[in-house]
Coordinates of C-alpha atoms in Angstrom, one line a residue:
Chain A
M85 CA 136.8 71.8 10.2
S86 CA 137.4 71.1 6.9
T87 CA 138.5 68.0 6.7
S88 CA 138.6 64.2 5.6
L89 CA 139.6 60.8 4.8
S90 CA 142.4 62.4 3.1
T91 CA 141.6 61.3 -0.3
A92 CA 139.5 60.1 -2.9
A93 CA 137.4 57.8 -1.4
A94 CA 136.5 59.1 1.7
S95 CA 135.0 62.3 2.2
S96 CA 135.7 65.4 4.3
T97 CA 136.3 64.3 7.8
V98 CA 139.8 64.0 9.3
A99 CA 142.4 64.9 6.9
P100 CA 143.6 68.0 8.8
V101 CA 144.3 65.9 11.9
A102 CA 146.3 63.5 9.7
A103 CA 148.1 66.0 7.6
A104 CA 149.0 68.1 10.6
T105 CA 150.9 65.3 12.1
A106 CA 152.7 64.9 9.0
L107 CA 153.8 68.6 9.2
V108 CA 154.2 69.0 13.1
G109 CA 155.5 65.5 13.3
A110 CA 157.9 65.9 10.5
P111 CA 161.6 66.9 10.8
R112 CA 161.6 69.4 13.8
P113 CA 163.3 68.7 17.0
P114 CA 161.0 68.8 20.0
A115 CA 159.8 72.4 20.7
R116 CA 162.1 74.3 22.8
R117 CA 160.8 77.0 25.0
P118 CA 161.1 80.3 23.0
R119 CA 162.5 83.0 25.3
A120 CA 162.3 85.8 23.0
G121 CA 158.8 86.6 24.1
R122 CA 159.5 87.1 27.6
V123 CA 156.9 89.5 28.8
R124 CA 158.1 92.1 31.6
S125 CA 155.2 94.3 32.5
A126 CA 152.6 92.9 34.8
G127 CA 149.8 94.5 32.8
A128 CA 150.8 92.6 29.6
R129 CA 151.2 89.4 31.6
V130 CA 147.6 89.8 32.9
A131 CA 146.4 90.4 29.4
L132 CA 148.1 87.4 28.1
G133 CA 146.6 85.2 31.0
I134 CA 143.2 86.5 30.0
A135 CA 143.7 85.7 26.4
A136 CA 144.8 82.2 27.3
V137 CA 141.7 81.7 29.2
V138 CA 139.5 82.9 26.6
V139 CA 141.1 80.6 24.0
F140 CA 140.7 77.8 26.4
V141 CA 137.1 78.4 27.1
C142 CA 136.2 78.9 23.5
S143 CA 138.0 75.6 22.5
V144 CA 136.5 73.6 25.5
F145 CA 133.0 75.0 25.8
P146 CA 131.1 73.2 23.1
V147 CA 132.7 69.9 24.2
Y148 CA 131.7 70.8 27.9
W149 CA 128.2 71.7 26.7
M150 CA 127.8 68.4 25.1
L151 CA 128.8 66.5 28.1
N152 CA 126.8 68.6 30.3
T153 CA 123.6 68.1 28.2
S154 CA 124.1 64.5 28.0
F155 CA 124.0 63.9 31.9
K156 CA 120.8 65.9 32.2
P157 CA 117.2 64.6 32.4
N158 CA 115.4 65.8 29.0
A159 CA 113.1 67.9 31.0
D160 CA 116.0 70.1 32.4
V161 CA 117.5 70.2 28.8
I162 CA 114.6 72.1 27.4
A163 CA 114.0 74.3 30.4
P164 CA 113.6 77.8 29.6
T165 CA 116.8 78.7 31.6
P166 CA 119.9 76.7 30.9
Q167 CA 121.5 74.8 33.6
W168 CA 125.3 75.4 33.5
W169 CA 126.0 72.0 35.4
P170 CA 123.8 68.8 35.3
E171 CA 122.0 69.4 38.6
N172 CA 120.0 66.3 38.4
F173 CA 122.7 64.1 37.1
T174 CA 121.6 60.8 35.3
L175 CA 123.0 58.3 33.2
R176 CA 119.7 57.6 31.7
N177 CA 120.5 59.1 28.2
Y178 CA 123.4 56.7 27.8
V179 CA 121.2 53.7 28.7
T180 CA 118.6 55.0 26.3
V181 CA 121.1 55.2 23.5
L182 CA 122.8 51.9 24.4
F183 CA 119.9 49.9 24.8
E184 CA 117.3 51.4 22.8
P185 CA 115.5 48.4 21.5
A186 CA 116.2 47.6 17.9
R187 CA 113.4 48.3 15.3
P188 CA 113.5 47.0 12.0
D189 CA 113.4 50.2 10.2
R190 CA 116.0 51.9 12.5
A191 CA 119.6 51.0 13.3
N192 CA 120.6 50.7 17.1
F193 CA 123.9 51.7 18.7
P194 CA 125.3 48.1 19.4
S195 CA 124.9 47.0 15.7
S196 CA 126.3 50.3 14.4
F197 CA 129.1 50.2 16.9
V198 CA 130.1 46.6 15.7
M199 CA 129.9 47.7 12.0
S200 CA 132.1 50.8 12.8
L201 CA 134.6 48.7 14.7
G202 CA 134.7 46.0 12.0
V203 CA 135.1 48.4 9.1
T204 CA 137.6 50.6 11.1
G205 CA 139.7 47.5 12.4
L206 CA 139.8 45.9 9.0
T207 CA 140.8 49.1 7.3
L208 CA 143.5 49.8 9.8
V209 CA 145.1 46.3 9.7
I210 CA 145.1 46.0 5.8
C211 CA 146.2 49.6 5.4
L212 CA 149.1 49.3 7.7
V213 CA 150.5 46.2 6.0
F214 CA 150.0 47.5 2.5
A215 CA 151.4 51.0 3.4
F216 CA 154.4 49.4 5.3
L217 CA 155.4 47.3 2.3
G218 CA 154.9 50.5 0.2
A219 CA 156.9 52.8 2.6
L220 CA 159.8 50.2 2.4
A221 CA 159.9 50.5 -1.4
L222 CA 159.7 54.3 -1.4
S223 CA 162.3 54.8 1.2
R224 CA 164.9 52.0 0.7
F225 CA 164.9 51.9 -3.1
R226 CA 165.5 54.2 -6.0
F227 CA 163.7 52.9 -8.9
R228 CA 162.3 53.9 -12.3
G229 CA 158.8 55.3 -11.7
R230 CA 159.6 56.2 -8.1
R231 CA 159.0 59.9 -8.7
Q232 CA 155.9 59.4 -10.6
F233 CA 154.3 57.3 -7.9
V234 CA 155.1 59.9 -5.2
I235 CA 153.4 62.5 -7.3
A236 CA 150.4 60.2 -7.9
L237 CA 150.1 59.7 -4.0
L238 CA 150.1 63.4 -3.5
V239 CA 147.6 64.2 -6.3
V240 CA 145.3 61.3 -5.2
Q241 CA 145.0 63.1 -1.9
M242 CA 143.6 66.1 -3.5
I243 CA 140.8 64.4 -5.2
P244 CA 137.5 65.0 -3.3
G245 CA 135.4 61.7 -2.5
E246 CA 132.4 63.5 -3.6
A247 CA 133.7 63.6 -7.2
M248 CA 133.9 59.8 -7.3
M249 CA 131.2 58.6 -5.0
F250 CA 128.7 57.5 -7.7
T251 CA 131.3 55.5 -9.6
L252 CA 132.4 53.9 -6.3
F253 CA 128.7 53.1 -5.4
G254 CA 128.4 51.6 -8.9
M255 CA 131.6 49.3 -8.5
I256 CA 130.5 48.2 -5.0
D257 CA 127.1 47.5 -6.2
G258 CA 128.4 45.6 -9.1
W259 CA 130.4 43.3 -6.8
R260 CA 127.4 42.8 -4.5
L261 CA 129.1 44.3 -1.6
L262 CA 126.7 47.1 -0.7
N263 CA 125.9 47.1 3.1
T264 CA 128.9 45.0 3.9
I265 CA 131.9 45.7 5.9
I266 CA 134.2 44.4 3.0
G267 CA 132.5 46.8 0.6
L268 CA 133.2 49.8 2.8
T269 CA 136.7 48.6 3.7
I270 CA 137.8 48.5 0.1
V271 CA 136.5 52.1 -0.4
Y272 CA 138.2 53.4 2.9
L273 CA 141.5 51.8 1.9
A274 CA 141.8 53.8 -1.1
G275 CA 140.9 56.8 1.2
V276 CA 143.6 56.1 3.9
L277 CA 146.4 54.4 2.0
P278 CA 147.9 57.4 0.3
F279 CA 148.3 59.4 3.5
T280 CA 149.4 56.4 5.6
L281 CA 151.8 55.3 3.0
W282 CA 153.3 58.9 2.6
T283 CA 153.7 59.3 6.4
L284 CA 155.2 55.9 7.0
R285 CA 157.8 56.6 4.2
G286 CA 158.9 59.5 6.4
F287 CA 159.3 57.3 9.6
V288 CA 161.2 54.5 7.6
A289 CA 163.4 57.0 6.0
G290 CA 164.1 58.3 9.4
V291 CA 165.8 55.2 10.6
P292 CA 169.3 55.1 9.1
A293 CA 170.0 52.2 6.5
D294 CA 173.5 52.2 8.3
L295 CA 172.0 50.7 11.3
E296 CA 170.9 47.7 9.2
E297 CA 174.1 47.5 7.4
A298 CA 176.1 47.4 10.8
A299 CA 173.9 44.5 11.9
M300 CA 174.6 42.6 8.6
I301 CA 178.3 43.2 9.0
D302 CA 177.9 41.7 12.5
G303 CA 176.4 38.6 10.9
C304 CA 172.7 39.2 10.7
S305 CA 170.8 38.4 7.6
R306 CA 169.1 41.1 5.8
G307 CA 165.8 40.1 7.1
Q308 CA 167.1 39.5 10.6
A309 CA 168.6 42.9 10.5
F310 CA 165.4 44.4 9.5
W311 CA 163.3 42.7 12.0
R312 CA 165.6 43.2 15.0
I313 CA 167.0 46.7 14.2
T314 CA 164.7 48.6 12.0
F315 CA 161.2 47.3 12.8
P316 CA 161.4 48.3 16.6
L317 CA 162.5 51.7 15.7
L318 CA 159.5 52.0 13.4
A319 CA 157.1 51.1 16.1
P320 CA 156.1 54.6 17.1
G321 CA 155.6 55.5 13.4
L322 CA 153.4 52.4 12.9
V323 CA 151.4 53.3 16.0
A324 CA 151.0 56.9 15.0
T325 CA 149.9 56.4 11.4
G326 CA 147.6 53.6 12.6
V327 CA 145.9 55.7 14.9
F328 CA 145.3 58.2 12.3
A329 CA 144.0 55.7 9.9
F330 CA 141.7 54.6 12.8
I331 CA 140.5 58.1 13.2
Q332 CA 139.7 58.7 9.5
A333 CA 137.8 55.3 9.2
W334 CA 135.9 56.1 12.4
N335 CA 134.7 59.5 11.5
E336 CA 134.2 58.9 7.8
F337 CA 130.6 59.9 6.7
L338 CA 130.0 60.4 3.1
M339 CA 130.9 57.0 1.7
A340 CA 129.3 55.2 4.6
L341 CA 126.2 57.1 3.9
I342 CA 126.1 55.9 0.2
I343 CA 127.3 52.3 0.9
M344 CA 125.8 51.4 4.0
Q345 CA 122.1 52.0 3.3
S346 CA 120.3 49.4 5.3
P347 CA 119.8 50.5 8.9
G348 CA 121.4 47.1 9.9
S349 CA 124.4 48.2 8.3
Y350 CA 124.9 51.7 9.4
T351 CA 128.3 52.8 11.0
L352 CA 128.2 55.0 13.9
P353 CA 128.2 58.6 12.0
I354 CA 125.4 57.2 10.0
W355 CA 123.5 55.9 13.1
L356 CA 124.0 59.2 14.9
R357 CA 122.5 61.1 11.9
A358 CA 119.7 58.9 11.6
F359 CA 119.2 59.0 15.5
Q360 CA 119.2 62.7 15.6
Q361 CA 116.7 63.1 12.6
S362 CA 114.3 60.7 14.3
T363 CA 114.5 62.3 17.8
Q364 CA 115.1 65.9 17.0
A365 CA 113.5 68.4 19.3
T366 CA 112.3 65.5 21.5
N367 CA 115.4 64.2 23.1
W368 CA 118.4 66.5 22.8
A369 CA 120.0 64.8 25.9
A370 CA 119.9 61.5 24.2
I371 CA 121.5 63.1 21.1
M372 CA 124.1 64.6 23.1
A373 CA 124.9 61.3 24.6
G374 CA 125.2 59.7 21.2
S375 CA 127.6 62.5 20.0
T376 CA 129.8 61.9 23.1
L377 CA 129.8 58.1 22.5
L378 CA 130.8 58.7 18.9
A379 CA 133.5 61.1 20.1
V380 CA 135.1 59.2 23.1
P381 CA 137.1 56.7 21.0
V382 CA 138.5 59.3 18.8
V383 CA 139.5 61.7 21.6
I384 CA 141.0 58.9 23.5
F385 CA 143.1 57.8 20.5
F386 CA 143.9 61.1 19.6
L387 CA 145.4 61.9 23.0
I388 CA 147.4 58.7 22.9
V389 CA 149.0 59.5 19.5
Q390 CA 149.9 63.1 20.4
G391 CA 152.0 61.6 23.3
R392 CA 153.6 58.9 20.9
M393 CA 154.4 61.6 18.2
T394 CA 156.3 63.6 20.9
G395 CA 157.8 60.5 22.2
G396 CA 159.0 59.6 18.6
L397 CA 160.5 63.1 18.2
V398 CA 162.2 63.1 21.5
S399 CA 163.9 59.7 21.0
G400 CA 165.2 61.1 17.7
A401 CA 164.0 58.1 15.8
V402 CA 162.1 60.3 13.5
K403 CA 163.7 62.7 11.1
G404 CA 161.7 63.6 7.9
Chain B
M96 CA 165.7 63.0 -11.3
T97 CA 165.6 59.4 -10.3
T98 CA 164.0 57.7 -13.2
T99 CA 167.3 55.8 -13.9
A100 CA 169.1 54.2 -11.1
P101 CA 172.5 55.7 -10.2
P102 CA 174.9 53.0 -11.0
P103 CA 177.4 53.6 -7.9
T104 CA 174.8 52.9 -5.4
D105 CA 173.6 49.8 -4.0
P106 CA 170.2 49.4 -5.8
R107 CA 168.9 47.3 -2.7
R108 CA 169.3 50.1 -0.3
G109 CA 169.3 53.4 -2.3
E110 CA 172.0 56.0 -1.9
R111 CA 172.6 55.9 1.7
T112 CA 174.6 52.6 1.8
A113 CA 178.3 52.4 2.6
I114 CA 178.8 49.0 1.0
P115 CA 180.2 48.8 -2.4
A116 CA 177.6 47.9 -5.1
P117 CA 177.5 44.4 -6.1
W118 CA 176.5 45.3 -9.5
P119 CA 179.0 48.0 -10.5
G120 CA 178.2 50.4 -13.3
G121 CA 176.9 49.4 -16.6
R122 CA 175.9 45.8 -15.8
R123 CA 172.1 45.2 -15.4
R124 CA 171.0 44.4 -12.2
P125 CA 169.1 41.0 -11.8
L126 CA 165.4 41.1 -12.5
R127 CA 164.5 40.0 -9.0
V128 CA 166.2 43.1 -7.5
R129 CA 164.7 45.5 -10.1
L130 CA 161.1 44.3 -9.4
A131 CA 161.4 44.1 -5.7
P132 CA 160.3 47.7 -5.0
W133 CA 157.3 47.2 -7.4
M134 CA 156.5 43.9 -5.6
L135 CA 156.3 45.8 -2.3
L136 CA 154.3 48.6 -3.9
L137 CA 151.9 46.3 -5.7
P138 CA 149.2 46.0 -3.0
S139 CA 148.9 49.8 -2.7
A140 CA 149.2 50.3 -6.3
V141 CA 146.4 47.9 -7.2
I142 CA 144.0 49.6 -4.6
L143 CA 144.9 53.0 -5.8
L144 CA 144.6 52.1 -9.6
V145 CA 141.2 50.2 -9.1
M146 CA 139.5 52.4 -6.4
T147 CA 140.8 55.9 -7.5
G148 CA 142.2 55.6 -11.0
Y149 CA 139.2 53.7 -12.5
P150 CA 136.5 55.9 -10.8
L151 CA 138.3 59.1 -12.1
V152 CA 138.3 57.8 -15.8
R153 CA 134.7 56.7 -15.3
M154 CA 133.9 60.1 -13.9
M155 CA 135.5 61.7 -17.0
L156 CA 133.6 59.5 -19.4
N157 CA 130.4 60.1 -17.7
S158 CA 130.9 63.8 -17.9
L159 CA 130.9 63.4 -21.7
Q160 CA 127.7 61.3 -21.6
E161 CA 124.0 61.9 -21.2
Y162 CA 123.5 60.1 -18.0
G163 CA 120.2 60.9 -16.5
K164 CA 117.6 58.9 -14.5
A165 CA 116.9 56.6 -17.7
Q166 CA 120.5 55.6 -17.8
I167 CA 120.8 55.0 -14.2
F168 CA 118.0 52.4 -14.7
G169 CA 119.9 50.8 -17.5
A170 CA 119.4 52.7 -20.8
P171 CA 122.5 52.7 -22.6
P172 CA 124.3 56.2 -22.1
E173 CA 124.6 58.4 -25.2
W174 CA 127.8 60.2 -26.1
V175 CA 127.3 64.0 -26.1
G176 CA 130.6 65.5 -26.2
V177 CA 131.1 68.7 -24.0
D178 CA 127.3 69.4 -23.8
N179 CA 127.5 68.7 -20.0
Y180 CA 130.2 71.2 -19.5
V181 CA 128.3 73.8 -21.5
A182 CA 125.3 73.2 -19.7
I183 CA 126.8 73.5 -16.1
L184 CA 129.0 76.4 -17.2
T185 CA 126.0 78.3 -18.6
D186 CA 123.9 77.3 -15.5
P187 CA 123.6 80.2 -13.1
E188 CA 123.1 77.8 -10.2
F189 CA 126.7 76.5 -10.8
W190 CA 128.1 79.8 -10.6
A191 CA 126.3 80.6 -7.6
V192 CA 127.6 77.3 -6.0
A193 CA 131.1 78.2 -7.2
L194 CA 131.1 81.7 -5.9
R195 CA 129.6 80.4 -2.6
S196 CA 132.3 77.9 -2.3
F197 CA 135.0 80.0 -3.0
A198 CA 133.7 82.9 -0.7
L199 CA 133.3 80.4 2.0
M200 CA 137.0 79.2 1.5
A201 CA 138.4 82.6 1.4
V202 CA 136.6 83.6 4.6
L203 CA 137.6 80.3 6.5
V204 CA 141.2 80.5 5.3
V205 CA 141.7 84.1 6.4
V206 CA 139.9 83.6 9.8
T207 CA 141.6 80.3 10.6
M208 CA 145.1 81.6 9.7
V209 CA 144.7 84.8 11.6
L210 CA 143.3 83.1 14.7
G211 CA 145.8 80.2 14.3
I212 CA 148.8 82.6 14.1
L213 CA 147.6 84.8 17.0
I214 CA 147.3 81.7 19.3
A215 CA 150.6 80.4 18.3
L216 CA 152.2 83.6 19.2
L217 CA 150.2 83.5 22.3
M218 CA 151.5 80.1 23.2
T219 CA 155.1 81.3 22.8
R220 CA 154.5 84.0 25.4
L221 CA 152.5 81.9 28.1
G222 CA 154.2 80.2 31.1
R223 CA 154.0 76.5 31.4
V224 CA 150.7 76.0 32.9
L225 CA 148.7 78.5 30.9
R226 CA 150.4 77.1 27.7
L227 CA 149.3 73.6 28.6
L228 CA 145.7 74.7 29.2
V229 CA 145.6 76.4 25.7
Q230 CA 147.1 73.3 24.2
I231 CA 144.6 70.9 25.9
G232 CA 141.7 73.1 24.8
L233 CA 142.9 73.1 21.3
L234 CA 143.6 69.4 21.3
L235 CA 139.9 68.7 22.4
A236 CA 138.4 71.0 19.7
W237 CA 140.7 69.2 17.2
A238 CA 139.8 65.6 18.1
M239 CA 136.1 66.1 18.0
P240 CA 134.6 64.0 15.0
P241 CA 133.3 66.6 12.6
L242 CA 129.8 65.1 12.9
S243 CA 129.7 65.3 16.7
A244 CA 130.9 68.9 16.3
V245 CA 128.2 69.9 13.9
V246 CA 125.5 68.2 16.1
V247 CA 126.7 70.1 19.2
W248 CA 126.9 73.3 17.6
G249 CA 123.5 72.6 16.0
W250 CA 122.4 72.1 19.7
I251 CA 123.9 75.5 20.7
V252 CA 122.3 77.3 18.0
D253 CA 118.9 75.5 18.1
T254 CA 115.8 77.6 17.3
K255 CA 113.8 76.7 20.4
Y256 CA 116.2 75.5 23.2
G257 CA 119.5 76.8 21.9
L258 CA 121.8 78.3 24.4
L259 CA 122.9 81.2 21.9
N260 CA 119.2 82.5 21.7
W261 CA 119.0 82.5 25.3
V262 CA 122.4 84.2 25.9
L263 CA 121.5 86.8 23.3
N264 CA 118.1 87.5 25.0
A265 CA 120.0 87.9 28.3
V266 CA 122.6 90.1 27.0
T267 CA 120.1 92.4 25.2
A268 CA 117.6 92.2 28.0
S269 CA 114.9 91.4 25.5
D270 CA 113.2 88.4 24.0
T271 CA 114.0 89.3 20.4
F272 CA 115.8 86.0 19.8
T273 CA 113.1 83.8 21.3
G274 CA 112.5 81.3 18.5
H275 CA 115.1 82.9 16.3
S276 CA 116.1 80.4 13.5
W277 CA 119.9 80.7 12.7
L278 CA 120.0 78.0 9.8
I279 CA 117.1 79.1 7.8
D280 CA 118.7 82.3 6.6
P281 CA 121.6 81.6 4.2
V282 CA 123.8 84.3 5.7
S283 CA 123.6 83.2 9.3
F284 CA 123.7 79.5 8.1
F285 CA 127.3 80.1 6.7
A286 CA 128.0 82.2 9.8
V287 CA 127.3 79.2 11.9
L288 CA 129.3 77.0 9.4
V289 CA 132.4 79.2 9.6
V290 CA 132.3 79.1 13.5
I291 CA 132.1 75.3 13.5
I292 CA 134.8 74.9 10.9
T293 CA 137.1 77.4 12.3
W294 CA 136.7 76.0 15.7
Q295 CA 138.0 72.7 14.4
S296 CA 140.6 73.9 12.1
V297 CA 142.3 76.7 14.2
P298 CA 144.1 74.1 16.2
F299 CA 146.0 72.6 13.4
V300 CA 147.3 76.0 12.2
A301 CA 148.1 77.0 15.9
F302 CA 150.2 73.9 16.5
V303 CA 151.9 74.0 13.1
V304 CA 152.8 77.7 13.4
Y305 CA 153.8 77.3 16.9
A306 CA 156.2 74.5 15.9
G307 CA 157.5 76.8 13.3
L308 CA 158.0 79.8 15.9
T309 CA 160.0 77.7 18.2
Q310 CA 162.7 77.6 15.2
V311 CA 163.1 81.2 15.2
P312 CA 166.4 82.0 16.8
D313 CA 166.0 84.1 20.0
E314 CA 169.2 85.9 19.3
I315 CA 168.0 87.6 16.2
L316 CA 164.9 88.7 17.7
E317 CA 166.7 90.0 20.9
A318 CA 169.0 92.0 18.4
A319 CA 166.1 93.4 16.6
Q320 CA 164.6 94.4 20.0
L321 CA 167.7 96.3 21.0
D322 CA 167.8 97.9 17.7
G323 CA 164.4 99.3 18.5
A324 CA 162.1 97.2 16.3
G325 CA 158.6 96.9 17.8
G326 CA 156.5 93.8 18.0
P327 CA 154.7 94.0 14.8
K328 CA 157.9 95.0 12.9
R329 CA 159.8 92.0 14.6
F330 CA 157.0 89.7 13.4
F331 CA 156.7 90.7 9.8
L332 CA 160.3 91.3 9.1
I333 CA 162.0 88.6 11.0
V334 CA 159.5 85.9 12.0
V335 CA 157.4 85.8 8.9
P336 CA 160.4 85.3 6.6
Y337 CA 161.7 82.5 8.9
I338 CA 158.3 80.6 8.8
R339 CA 157.3 81.5 5.4
S340 CA 157.4 78.0 3.9
I341 CA 155.3 76.7 6.9
L342 CA 152.7 79.5 6.3
L343 CA 152.4 78.8 2.7
V344 CA 152.0 75.0 3.0
T345 CA 149.3 75.6 5.8
V346 CA 147.4 78.1 3.6
V347 CA 147.4 75.7 0.6
L348 CA 146.2 72.9 2.7
Q349 CA 143.5 75.0 4.4
M350 CA 142.3 76.1 0.9
I351 CA 142.1 72.5 -0.3
W352 CA 140.3 71.5 2.8
D353 CA 137.9 74.4 2.9
L354 CA 136.9 73.9 -0.6
R355 CA 136.3 70.3 0.0
V356 CA 134.2 70.7 2.9
F357 CA 131.1 68.1 2.8
T358 CA 130.1 66.7 6.1
Q359 CA 129.6 69.9 8.0
V360 CA 127.5 71.6 5.1
F361 CA 125.5 68.5 4.6
T362 CA 124.7 67.8 8.2
L363 CA 123.9 71.4 9.0
Q364 CA 121.5 71.4 6.0
G365 CA 119.8 68.3 7.5
M366 CA 119.4 70.4 10.6
G367 CA 117.4 73.3 9.0
G368 CA 119.4 74.8 6.2
I369 CA 117.9 75.3 2.8
S370 CA 120.2 73.1 0.4
S371 CA 119.4 75.1 -2.8
Q372 CA 120.7 78.3 -1.1
T373 CA 123.6 76.8 0.8
D374 CA 125.1 74.2 -1.5
V375 CA 128.8 74.2 -1.9
F376 CA 130.7 72.1 -4.4
G377 CA 130.5 68.8 -2.4
T378 CA 126.9 68.9 -1.5
Y379 CA 125.9 70.3 -5.0
I380 CA 127.6 67.2 -6.7
Y381 CA 125.9 64.9 -4.2
H382 CA 122.5 66.5 -4.9
L383 CA 123.1 66.7 -8.8
G384 CA 124.2 63.1 -8.8
T385 CA 121.1 61.6 -7.8
S386 CA 119.4 62.7 -11.0
N387 CA 122.1 63.5 -13.4
L388 CA 125.4 61.7 -13.5
G389 CA 126.7 63.3 -16.5
A390 CA 126.5 66.8 -15.1
A391 CA 127.6 65.6 -11.6
G392 CA 130.7 64.3 -13.6
A393 CA 131.3 67.6 -15.3
V394 CA 131.1 69.6 -12.0
S395 CA 133.4 67.1 -10.2
F396 CA 135.9 67.4 -13.0
V397 CA 135.9 71.0 -12.8
M398 CA 136.3 71.0 -9.2
V399 CA 139.1 68.5 -9.2
A400 CA 140.9 70.7 -12.0
M401 CA 140.6 73.8 -9.7
L402 CA 142.0 71.7 -6.6
L403 CA 144.8 70.6 -8.7
V404 CA 145.6 74.2 -9.8
I405 CA 145.5 75.2 -6.2
S406 CA 147.7 72.5 -5.0
L407 CA 150.2 72.5 -8.0
Y408 CA 152.5 74.6 -5.8
Y409 CA 152.1 72.2 -2.8
V410 CA 152.7 69.1 -4.9
R411 CA 155.9 70.5 -6.5
K412 CA 157.3 71.9 -3.1
T413 CA 156.6 68.4 -1.5
V414 CA 158.3 66.4 -4.2
K415 CA 161.3 68.8 -4.1
D416 CA 161.6 68.5 -0.5
E417 CA 161.2 64.7 -0.5
E418 CA 164.0 64.3 -3.0
Q419 CA 166.8 66.3 -1.0

């Protein structure tokens, strides 16, 4: 996919996912079943069914092939005839990947996992706080410079990370933050903030200010009104944007490649690349296990947020 | 325009408020109130200025300097005006990269849009179960981390043990494809790349267009059908105008993303592609930057300018929508 930390700092990885939600999850009511396309003839119905199965198989097959390979002993993986099912099912590849002894010149999975988790978690929390404050400003205030800020937010998302990577590297190096979680987090923040802020703004705008005013007339202070009325309604928005920030930071590749150069500081994508290069053609099964381990958290969070988005739409809390 | 606050609205809450404005027209609002939005925006603004604004300015300055290996190791950079731009714009390699990037983008956008729209149309005509099946498949492809996706596809097209070569041998009942390398030849390298990227970006288009299709009123379609309009006619004359804005925005976004693609090309190059024959903008800048920051800056700036031109429409439309 073309894709990415949707801006500047981060490279091409997940933007489509994120922007998709911005579009899909924006102002539309839940999809109602369109009836116009009722298909009457049996032949046409069979053709459509076949098309659906083809789409399903094409979408799922690479994922299946990854899982299938990851559960086979390596000898079966490189057998001349492919096995369509892990006949000699084994978890050995996962054990190899997870507990492969650390070597000084090579990253291991646990340390890369901790790095990824640290960078992603820190990025997520700071990003949500900053974006939330900014979203309040953009959706609850009209002020001089607002329009310019909005345009800047949009434009910044067009600037590819590759264009700035060497300057960013120089800055992080100058601050002595190379190979550190803090250094990469700062870079990721610039990458995920514009999109998160933009999306959250939509969610905040979707909660009518009238609700807060009604609470204030009933005797709440402005702060109370906000925390008791608006904030709970924003929860789905915060979860949704948060998960997307998570996915972007988790998948990011280019800036991690540049900033986390010592094997001890690799994030998971960089670990997977190094692991693949060092074991290529010798242990494809382990490489597939590694790819699976990288993908599992993302797929889980993605499926969660998909549900949340729909929930948010159905409850009507969100309107562009 | 919102550059000046409209006097009759409550500045604390924007235009939606029902409460009479405490500072009626003419009088200046207290500083505290006028600064409030900027205090809220401050953390984000600082991050963006420092981590995006400054690098952009530096990149522009670098592009006007001689900034090679010597300068990277500490020699003071020399101002050379537009020399870097002249150098890259007269370098056939730059034009090869630009041509490759745009050709790749064009192919990707067309293939992704066509497949995405077809699948969206398919979804509107399926029953509950089959539609769910299709949606689950799309979600899985969409959710895969790009790096995992490239590694898996790389495994499928692997020279020695790849499934693709085995299947092609089986289908053609020969062993023509035994040991066939798909990544060494630029043409098949890009074919593989197109498959990988399309596989992951079609779901986005399909879901967005499907959401749009559910908004097209059935009554109009049924009326058109009664009037004798066939499927393609109904699609182009009724459905397309209805979802035009969705389609346009989707195309613009696809163009931007496909021109910016980096991870997939870079990783695939590492799996057997020859980078000098397969570089696109992103990887070209990456490779160039290790020896000549000045030229890398110039290429980056040209690329950003192109992306801005492409996205101008998108930015204007979004700003307009946002202000309604």
